[in-house]
Amino acid sequence: MGTWPPPRPLHAATEISRVPYLPGLDGMRALAVVAVMIYHANQTWLSGGFLGVEVFFVISGYLITLLLISEHERKQRVSLKQFWLRRARRLLPALFLLLGGLAIYMALFYRRPQGETRGDFLGGLLYGSNWYQIFVGQSYTAGEAFAPLRHLWSLAVEEQFYLLWPLIMVVILRGGHKRLPKVGVWLAGVSVAITVAMSVVFAGGDIATTCSASSMHGYWSVAGRCLNVNEALYLGTFSRAGGLLMGSAFAMLWRPVAILRGPLRNKQHRLDLVALVGLVGLGVLMWRLQLSTNGVNFGVRYDPWLFRGGFLLTGIATVMVIAGVTHRRAWAGKVLGNPVLNWIGTRSYGLYLYHWPVYEVIRKQAGVSLTATQFTLAMAVTVIISEASYRLVETPIRHGRLSQWLRGERRAQTRAVYNKRRWVVLLSGVAAALVGFAGVSIATATNQCVGPVACSVVNASAAAAGGSHSGRDAGSSSAVPGVTTSTSPTGPGATVASDPTSTVDGTTPTGASTTDSPATGIGEPEVTAVPAESTVAPSTSAPGAVEPPNPAAPGPPPVAVGESVMLGAAPQLIAGGFVVNADVSRQGLELAAVLEQMRVAGQLGQTVVVQAGTNGSVSDATYDRIMATVPASLTANVYFLTVRAPRGWIDGNNARIMSLPARYPNVHIIDWAGQSVASNVPLCKDGIHVVCGGGAAQFYANMIFDGIGRPDLKK
């Protein structure tokens, strides 16, 4: 007897690559987005949670390729126009909602960082965020700046894939479907080749957080800019194509409908085991791998296991899970497709899109870990926004229901429907007006540096000129009276001093020069003082004002040489008569070289304040080298500040600093670490810098004034 309804022909081409709804894939998306959100909240909770993005890449490559193959089987062609239109309907509405809402929030409530986020908005609109971040040196894990759109780099990589891959698939499909398995093997080989290339290019060891003439390890110089090699590998479209191609290769080898018609149709238990191994593998990778950590001696150190196989292993483990959840008889799909994970997975795009800006609004700068309470609040807000976006914006637009409803095609015209539609149109007009206002506000905002540390270079330069400097791009090379921009042989040292030899219009005296500095990782300029023969007497005038030098003053003025912490208090120190030479991410050896150069220039006098050791371990030999640079070592007073930062090398450095007076009678200790903790000084959220308000910079300067025995310099 026959069966009813009769079975469909097994040879039907339209069925082989059909893409059924697979709830297990939504469960995979759910696990991936949860891992990413946990990592972004607090890296110590799940150090490799960022690998959830790689899981997304593999799933995207698999589904997009499968959809293209299926369409070609049904219609014998691929409609590129319809493909890109479907992608636009799926991705653009929520993205525009995010960008518009964030722009309105910043225009109304948080205008200060508008100038520094303009490029992020443009990169987001054009789906080029990853290349923008590489070009301007925005490290994925960097702190300091308010960076509400940093996460869009991964969406940019996917969208660039969506633009290019259909064109490549059209060429591949012209060769016939029988060749697809062979092409899939080749694509898997390309994914492996990308991993090999990444392994070769990867820069191991300690990498300075900004490049300089003395520390180019881990950086490329491209068109006059310093590009972080490892960050470019992490963010780059081609280097991160491995996961997308791995998923695409698997789609050519593993089509869910075809699998149920072959010898694997009854192998569901084995595939459940494969999926379980893949899940365990993903868990181990996310638990053990990390993007970067503090360097052993200085800067940061990137995880070599991640760049030399970690991404590839993540892709393989993801493919193993896909194999299980796409087999209709396997339990893996049922377990991962449970209602909770299914709900999260169907909203994973919105959750990913909105969670990072919510985090940034709460903490006001990247790189700051959220507390459990803050994370709970952020998740509640993110879920509400994501659900509203999914129901009211994404789904209606994706299915064309919104346009039908607005045209009155979905139900009979009634007065209530008409009024509701009119209100929707009215509110949309108001929202459009607000977005226009916010867009103009961001477009016309003054250029700004990114991050308080980089900005302190600009502010210190302005203080040296006796004026204010808020809103100028830190990468600009415009002249500031009394300060010139030049390339220093010891690296980008920001030396700020009151130089009365410069003229009012900003020109420099004979022998001084102003040249563009090579760009650094975060865009701050190199600011170096012109060696001046005159001296600067300590000032007792109002903050920010520096009195004319006293020609009778014996020798050079007091000098303060240090790192970004000192740089944040440069305006206050300058107001007290100090010459300040400080720089972002300066290491101990660089600082010693700067002191040697200043000694040759005759800029070191009887009072030298030094802070070294925040950015990396400093040896006794380096501290001895610093002391060897001080003239008249038996009479000059050298004041070493202890260091404070949530870094592993801090205790060792402080122990070495505290031991210096036993070997050098003219060394005095100013305990910045102890006094700032005891006085509960409000540092920046990174627990290091003093440039975030609250009086920390003035406290730092006053502590130095007290330490050198000149409390009258306090402002």
Tab-separated table of C-alpha atoms in Angstrom, residues 450 498 522:
chain	number	residue	atom	x	y	z
A	450	VAL	CA	40.383	60.592	22.669
A	498	SER	CA	56.886	78.100	30.206
A	522	ILE	CA	46.179	57.174	20.290
